Amino acid sequence: MNSKVTKNIFYEELQEAGKFKQLEQRLLGESNLPGPRANLGAASTFADAFTSDWVSDDAWNLLMEWSGKPESAAPTDDPREFLPFCALQAMGSYYRYAEPSRQQIILERCQAAMNDSRWRMREAAAMALQRIGEQDFSALRSLFDGMKDAAGPLEQRAFVAALAHPPMLKDSANVLYALELSEEILDEIAAGQTRYGTEDFRILSKGLEYALSVFVERAPEHGFRMLAKFAVTDDKRMQKIVKSNLGKARLAKKFSQDVERIQLMMNA
C-alpha cells in the first residue's frame, strides 16, 4: 500500500462507509465555495488518497455517486459542486489500479465532464486526465486518438489543457504528440471546420492561447515551426492564438530570436 495514503487526512473516513457522510460534510465545509477559487489543496489531497489499490467497493461507489452529480444537484459555485470536482480527480488517481471495467468508466466520466456546462467540472476533467497521463500516458493518448476525429471544441480544449502538464512532458515523445495533436486542431480551425463566434470556440481558443507555449518550450524546433505555419494566416483569430503564445515569458525570454522572427512574419 502507498505509504503516503496512510498519512492522508481523508484516508480513515474512506475506510468505512459509515463515515462517508462525515467525509462529505468535511469536503463541503472546506470547499471555499461559493467563491472565486475552490480549495484545490483539499481536492488534491482527497484525490491522492485513491492513488493505491486499497479502494473498496463502497469507496468506488461513492466516487460513482459524486462524479455523476448533474448541475441540478451540484450547481456552479455551490459547495455541492465540490463533490464531483473532487471525485473526478480521485478517479484519475485510481485509474492505474482499477480493473479494466472501472478504467473504462473512468474514461467515460472524464469525457462527459469535458463537455459539462460547469467550468469547474471541465477543469476537473483536465486534472483527472493529467493524473491518468502521469501514470500511463499511453492510456491518455489512446483516449484522445479515439476521440479526436469527432471531437468538439470543448473536448479539444480538454486535450490541450490536459497535455499542458509539465510532469508529463519530461518525455520528448509526449511533447511531440502534444504538438502534433495541437497542429491537427489548428488545421481544423484554419480550414473553417470549427464554428467561430460560439462560447465553445472561445473556451478552446483561450486554452490554445497558453498551452501551445508549454509544448513549444520543450520542443522549440518543432514548436516554432508549427507557430510559423499559422503565423502567416490572414485569420485574426488564428493570429491571436499565435501572438498570445509568443508573448508568454517561457518563450519570450528563452527564445527571443525565434519569437521576433515569427512576429516579423506576422507583420509582413
Short mmCIF file of N, CA, C and O in Angstrom, two decimals, residues 14-17 20 50 52-63 94 102:
data_model
loop_
_atom_site.label_atom_id
_atom_site.label_comp_id
_atom_site.label_asym_id
_atom_site.label_seq_id
_atom_site.Cartn_x
_atom_site.Cartn_y
_atom_site.Cartn_z
N LEU A 14 -12.47 7.24 4.51
CA LEU A 14 -12.77 6.48 3.31
C LEU A 14 -12.79 4.97 3.56
O LEU A 14 -13.24 4.20 2.72
N GLN A 15 -12.29 4.55 4.72
CA GLN A 15 -12.23 3.13 5.03
C GLN A 15 -13.57 2.55 5.48
O GLN A 15 -13.79 1.35 5.38
N GLU A 16 -14.46 3.41 5.94
CA GLU A 16 -15.73 2.94 6.47
C GLU A 16 -16.88 3.70 5.81
O GLU A 16 -16.93 4.92 5.85
N ALA A 17 -17.78 2.93 5.21
CA ALA A 17 -18.93 3.57 4.57
C ALA A 17 -19.73 4.40 5.56
O ALA A 17 -20.37 5.39 5.20
N PHE A 20 -18.86 8.10 5.50
CA PHE A 20 -18.93 8.85 4.25
C PHE A 20 -19.68 10.17 4.42
O PHE A 20 -19.34 11.17 3.78
N PHE A 50 -6.63 8.05 -3.34
CA PHE A 50 -7.02 6.96 -4.22
C PHE A 50 -5.88 6.46 -5.10
O PHE A 50 -6.08 5.63 -5.98
N SER A 52 -3.79 4.17 -5.10
CA SER A 52 -3.44 2.89 -4.49
C SER A 52 -4.48 1.85 -4.88
O SER A 52 -5.53 2.18 -5.46
N ASP A 53 -4.19 0.59 -4.54
CA ASP A 53 -5.13 -0.48 -4.86
C ASP A 53 -6.05 -0.82 -3.68
O ASP A 53 -6.75 -1.83 -3.70
N TRP A 54 -6.08 0.05 -2.67
CA TRP A 54 -6.88 -0.24 -1.47
C TRP A 54 -8.37 -0.03 -1.69
O TRP A 54 -9.20 -0.47 -0.91
N VAL A 55 -8.75 0.68 -2.74
CA VAL A 55 -10.11 1.22 -2.89
C VAL A 55 -11.16 0.12 -2.78
O VAL A 55 -11.20 -0.83 -3.57
N SER A 56 -12.05 0.28 -1.82
CA SER A 56 -13.12 -0.69 -1.58
C SER A 56 -14.27 -0.45 -2.55
O SER A 56 -14.36 0.60 -3.20
N ASP A 57 -15.17 -1.42 -2.63
CA ASP A 57 -16.36 -1.24 -3.46
C ASP A 57 -17.19 -0.06 -2.97
O ASP A 57 -17.76 0.69 -3.77
N ASP A 58 -17.26 0.12 -1.66
CA ASP A 58 -18.02 1.25 -1.11
C ASP A 58 -17.39 2.57 -1.53
O ASP A 58 -18.10 3.52 -1.89
N ALA A 59 -16.06 2.65 -1.46
CA ALA A 59 -15.38 3.89 -1.85
C ALA A 59 -15.56 4.16 -3.34
O ALA A 59 -15.75 5.31 -3.77
N TRP A 60 -15.50 3.10 -4.15
CA TRP A 60 -15.72 3.25 -5.59
C TRP A 60 -17.15 3.73 -5.86
O TRP A 60 -17.36 4.63 -6.69
N ASN A 61 -18.10 3.16 -5.18
CA ASN A 61 -19.49 3.57 -5.37
C ASN A 61 -19.70 5.03 -4.95
O ASN A 61 -20.53 5.73 -5.54
N LEU A 62 -18.95 5.47 -3.96
CA LEU A 62 -19.02 6.87 -3.56
C LEU A 62 -18.53 7.77 -4.70
O LEU A 62 -19.16 8.79 -5.01
N LEU A 63 -17.42 7.39 -5.32
CA LEU A 63 -16.92 8.16 -6.47
C LEU A 63 -17.93 8.16 -7.61
O LEU A 63 -18.12 9.19 -8.27
N TYR A 94 -7.02 6.84 -9.30
CA TYR A 94 -7.29 5.41 -9.13
C TYR A 94 -7.13 4.63 -10.43
O TYR A 94 -6.98 3.40 -10.41
N ARG A 102 -13.68 -0.78 -14.66
CA ARG A 102 -13.70 0.50 -13.95
C ARG A 102 -12.87 1.55 -14.70
O ARG A 102 -13.25 2.73 -14.73
#
